[in-house]
Amino acid sequence: HHSPSSSSSSPIMTSFLTRAKNIGIKTKLKGEIALLDHDTKSRKKKFGLEVYDLLAVLDIENNCFADAANAQANTALENCRSDIQNLLDQRMEKKQQQTEIATTRATREIDAPPSVTTSEKMAKVGNSMSEAGTKAKLSMEKKLLLGKVKTRKETFGIEVLHLLAASSSSETQGVQACIAAAKKDVDYIRGKKEKKENEIVQLDAGS
């Protein structure tokens, strides 16, 4: 009878180490794929900002994306425009409220008699502080609404880029170029992602 030699356990150890190494490589690859997914989303958001503003500058109305296959993109654009108009209307309301506060204050200061008693002076200070607080709140709300406008344009980019065919998507050259550039970037990222996914498949096949 032969006693188990150290060499017989070596392949088992090698196999274990290989598996452990592969798990480490796969974890790293999955992390890199997650970053590439984030890059894709960021590029689509950037496209949304670019193409929406471009369409606004060119003053292109509905059905911008001429290809019949892009009816879904046109619907998404109409919805986006409607949402953004709603946000801008809300912002305009805040602006009007700020103007009203300033006008009311100016009128009161012209019409009001000078403050004589301590209570009158305190009331005046109280009014000023209250108005300043309201104006600051309105300014913050206006800023938040602008942030929502930006986010809505970015969401539009995520919604439509995959629907658009750069070759016939629009009669406007500038819009076509914008779509083509975004698609090229997203395709490049997708290529890198697929390569990493293939590496994971090969590691799984080898284990």
Short mmCIF file of C-alpha atoms in Angstrom, two decimals:
data_model
loop_
_atom_site.label_atom_id
_atom_site.label_comp_id
_atom_site.label_asym_id
_atom_site.label_seq_id
_atom_site.Cartn_x
_atom_site.Cartn_y
_atom_site.Cartn_z
CA HIS A 1 0.00 0.00 0.00
CA HIS A 2 1.24 3.44 -0.96
CA SER A 3 0.80 6.23 1.50
CA PRO A 4 -0.85 9.38 0.01
CA SER A 5 1.88 11.47 -1.43
CA SER A 6 2.04 15.25 -1.20
CA SER A 7 1.87 15.37 -5.00
CA SER A 8 -1.65 13.86 -5.04
CA SER A 9 -3.04 16.69 -2.94
CA SER A 10 -1.30 19.30 -5.06
CA PRO A 11 -3.90 19.37 -7.90
CA ILE A 12 -6.69 19.85 -5.33
CA MET A 13 -4.81 22.74 -3.79
CA THR A 14 -4.08 24.19 -7.24
CA SER A 15 -7.76 23.87 -8.18
CA PHE A 16 -8.82 25.60 -4.95
CA LEU A 17 -6.34 28.44 -5.49
CA THR A 18 -7.44 28.82 -9.11
CA ARG A 19 -11.09 29.02 -8.04
CA ALA A 20 -10.28 31.58 -5.34
CA LYS A 21 -8.30 33.63 -7.85
CA ASN A 22 -11.15 33.41 -10.39
CA ILE A 23 -13.67 34.58 -7.79
CA GLY A 24 -11.44 37.60 -7.11
CA ILE A 25 -11.14 38.38 -10.83
CA LYS A 26 -14.91 37.97 -11.36
CA THR A 27 -15.68 40.30 -8.42
CA LYS A 28 -13.36 42.92 -9.93
CA LEU A 29 -14.94 42.50 -13.38
CA LYS A 30 -18.46 42.84 -11.95
CA GLY A 31 -17.41 46.04 -10.21
CA GLU A 32 -16.01 47.39 -13.50
CA ILE A 33 -19.26 46.43 -15.30
CA ALA A 34 -21.28 48.34 -12.69
CA LEU A 35 -19.09 51.41 -13.32
CA LEU A 36 -19.61 51.05 -17.09
CA ASP A 37 -23.40 50.89 -16.53
CA HIS A 38 -23.11 54.13 -14.55
CA ASP A 39 -21.08 55.69 -17.39
CA THR A 40 -23.78 54.66 -19.90
CA LYS A 41 -26.51 56.24 -17.78
CA SER A 42 -24.45 59.43 -17.34
CA ARG A 43 -23.89 59.68 -21.12
CA LYS A 44 -27.63 59.23 -21.80
CA LYS A 45 -28.41 61.96 -19.25
CA LYS A 46 -25.90 64.28 -20.94
CA PHE A 47 -27.56 63.50 -24.28
CA GLY A 48 -30.98 64.39 -22.80
CA LEU A 49 -29.72 67.83 -21.75
CA GLU A 50 -28.00 68.42 -25.11
CA VAL A 51 -30.77 67.28 -27.45
CA TYR A 52 -33.63 68.90 -25.47
CA ASP A 53 -31.89 72.29 -25.41
CA LEU A 54 -30.91 71.92 -29.07
CA LEU A 55 -34.51 71.26 -30.08
CA ALA A 56 -35.59 74.29 -28.01
CA VAL A 57 -32.98 76.58 -29.66
CA LEU A 58 -33.98 75.35 -33.12
CA ASP A 59 -37.62 75.93 -32.10
CA ILE A 60 -38.62 72.54 -33.48
CA GLU A 61 -42.20 71.63 -32.66
CA ASN A 62 -43.65 68.18 -32.01
CA ASN A 63 -42.79 65.20 -34.24
CA CYS A 64 -39.13 66.29 -34.33
CA PHE A 65 -38.03 62.75 -34.94
CA ALA A 66 -39.28 62.28 -38.47
CA ASP A 67 -38.84 58.53 -38.76
CA ALA A 68 -42.21 56.82 -38.24
CA ALA A 69 -40.49 54.26 -36.02
CA ASN A 70 -39.70 57.07 -33.59
CA ALA A 71 -43.32 57.81 -32.63
CA GLN A 72 -42.41 56.65 -29.11
CA ALA A 73 -39.57 59.19 -28.96
CA ASN A 74 -41.94 61.96 -30.10
CA THR A 75 -44.42 61.00 -27.37
CA ALA A 76 -41.60 61.03 -24.79
CA LEU A 77 -40.58 64.51 -26.00
CA GLU A 78 -44.14 65.84 -25.73
CA ASN A 79 -44.43 64.45 -22.19
CA CYS A 80 -41.06 65.93 -21.25
CA ARG A 81 -42.02 69.36 -22.63
CA SER A 82 -45.30 69.26 -20.72
CA ASP A 83 -43.55 68.33 -17.44
CA ILE A 84 -40.90 71.02 -17.89
CA GLN A 85 -43.50 73.68 -18.71
CA ASN A 86 -45.33 72.74 -15.51
CA LEU A 87 -42.09 73.12 -13.49
CA LEU A 88 -41.29 76.47 -15.14
CA ASP A 89 -44.84 77.70 -14.43
CA GLN A 90 -44.36 76.80 -10.76
CA ARG A 91 -41.04 78.69 -10.78
CA MET A 92 -42.72 81.73 -12.31
CA GLU A 93 -45.31 81.66 -9.51
CA LYS A 94 -42.51 81.75 -6.92
CA LYS A 95 -40.92 84.67 -8.77
CA GLN A 96 -44.22 86.58 -8.76
CA GLN A 97 -44.61 85.93 -5.02
CA GLN A 98 -41.13 87.43 -4.45
CA THR A 99 -42.10 90.49 -6.51
CA GLU A 100 -45.34 90.90 -4.53
CA ILE A 101 -43.42 90.80 -1.23
CA ALA A 102 -41.00 93.48 -2.46
CA THR A 103 -43.87 95.65 -3.78
CA THR A 104 -45.90 95.31 -0.55
CA ARG A 105 -42.87 96.22 1.53
CA ALA A 106 -42.05 99.27 -0.60
CA THR A 107 -45.68 100.48 -0.46
CA ARG A 108 -45.86 99.99 3.31
CA GLU A 109 -42.64 101.93 3.87
CA ILE A 110 -43.90 104.85 1.77
CA ASP A 111 -47.38 104.97 3.34
CA ALA A 112 -46.60 104.04 6.94
CA PRO A 113 -45.95 106.76 9.52
CA PRO A 114 -42.52 106.64 11.21
CA SER A 115 -42.19 104.09 14.00
CA VAL A 116 -42.24 105.89 17.33
CA THR A 117 -42.95 103.38 20.08
CA THR A 118 -40.81 100.36 20.84
CA SER A 119 -43.68 98.00 19.91
CA GLU A 120 -44.04 99.70 16.51
CA LYS A 121 -40.32 99.37 15.88
CA MET A 122 -40.40 95.70 16.96
CA ALA A 123 -43.37 95.04 14.68
CA LYS A 124 -41.46 96.59 11.76
CA VAL A 125 -38.40 94.43 12.49
CA GLY A 126 -40.66 91.37 12.79
CA ASN A 127 -42.26 92.08 9.41
CA SER A 128 -38.85 92.54 7.77
CA MET A 129 -37.53 89.27 9.21
CA SER A 130 -40.66 87.37 8.18
CA GLU A 131 -40.45 88.76 4.63
CA ALA A 132 -36.73 87.96 4.39
CA GLY A 133 -37.44 84.37 5.51
CA THR A 134 -40.24 83.96 2.97
CA LYS A 135 -38.06 85.39 0.17
CA ALA A 136 -35.19 83.03 1.09
CA LYS A 137 -37.61 80.07 1.09
CA LEU A 138 -38.97 81.09 -2.33
CA SER A 139 -35.41 81.44 -3.71
CA MET A 140 -34.58 77.92 -2.50
CA GLU A 141 -37.79 76.54 -4.04
CA LYS A 142 -36.96 78.23 -7.37
CA LYS A 143 -33.52 76.63 -7.31
CA LEU A 144 -35.00 73.20 -6.55
CA LEU A 145 -37.44 73.57 -9.47
CA LEU A 146 -34.55 74.34 -11.83
CA GLY A 147 -32.85 71.17 -10.55
CA LYS A 148 -36.03 69.21 -11.35
CA VAL A 149 -36.04 70.67 -14.89
CA LYS A 150 -32.47 69.42 -15.39
CA THR A 151 -33.34 65.96 -14.00
CA ARG A 152 -36.38 65.73 -16.30
CA LYS A 153 -34.24 66.48 -19.37
CA GLU A 154 -31.75 63.81 -18.25
CA THR A 155 -34.57 61.26 -17.82
CA PHE A 156 -35.73 62.11 -21.35
CA GLY A 157 -32.24 61.19 -22.63
CA ILE A 158 -32.37 57.80 -20.84
CA GLU A 159 -35.87 57.18 -22.28
CA VAL A 160 -35.18 57.95 -25.94
CA LEU A 161 -31.57 57.40 -27.00
CA HIS A 162 -32.05 53.68 -27.69
CA LEU A 163 -35.18 54.51 -29.77
CA LEU A 164 -33.45 56.86 -32.16
CA ALA A 165 -31.74 55.88 -35.38
CA ALA A 166 -29.12 58.55 -36.05
CA SER A 167 -29.31 58.08 -39.83
CA SER A 168 -32.95 59.13 -40.23
CA SER A 169 -33.98 60.37 -36.81
CA SER A 170 -34.35 64.03 -37.68
CA GLU A 171 -34.38 66.39 -40.61
CA THR A 172 -32.05 68.65 -38.62
CA GLN A 173 -28.34 68.02 -39.05
CA GLY A 174 -27.42 69.31 -35.57
CA VAL A 175 -29.85 66.93 -33.88
CA GLN A 176 -28.57 64.03 -35.99
CA ALA A 177 -24.98 64.84 -34.98
CA CYS A 178 -26.00 64.98 -31.29
CA ILE A 179 -27.70 61.57 -31.51
CA ALA A 180 -24.80 60.03 -33.48
CA ALA A 181 -22.20 61.25 -30.95
CA ALA A 182 -24.18 59.89 -27.97
CA LYS A 183 -24.80 56.54 -29.70
CA LYS A 184 -21.10 56.22 -30.56
CA ASP A 185 -20.11 56.80 -26.92
CA VAL A 186 -22.75 54.40 -25.57
CA ASP A 187 -21.78 51.72 -28.13
CA TYR A 188 -18.10 52.09 -27.11
CA ILE A 189 -19.01 51.59 -23.44
CA ARG A 190 -21.23 48.61 -24.38
CA GLY A 191 -18.30 47.03 -26.24
CA LYS A 192 -16.10 47.32 -23.13
CA LYS A 193 -18.91 45.85 -21.00
CA GLU A 194 -19.44 42.88 -23.35
CA LYS A 195 -15.72 42.13 -23.30
CA LYS A 196 -15.77 41.96 -19.49
CA GLU A 197 -18.94 39.83 -19.52
CA ASN A 198 -17.21 37.40 -21.92
CA GLU A 199 -14.24 37.20 -19.55
CA ILE A 200 -16.64 36.17 -16.74
CA VAL A 201 -18.21 33.49 -19.01
CA GLN A 202 -14.73 32.11 -19.83
CA LEU A 203 -13.80 32.04 -16.12
CA ASP A 204 -17.05 30.15 -15.34
CA ALA A 205 -16.35 27.69 -18.15
CA GLY A 206 -12.82 27.06 -16.89
CA SER A 207 -13.79 26.52 -13.25
#
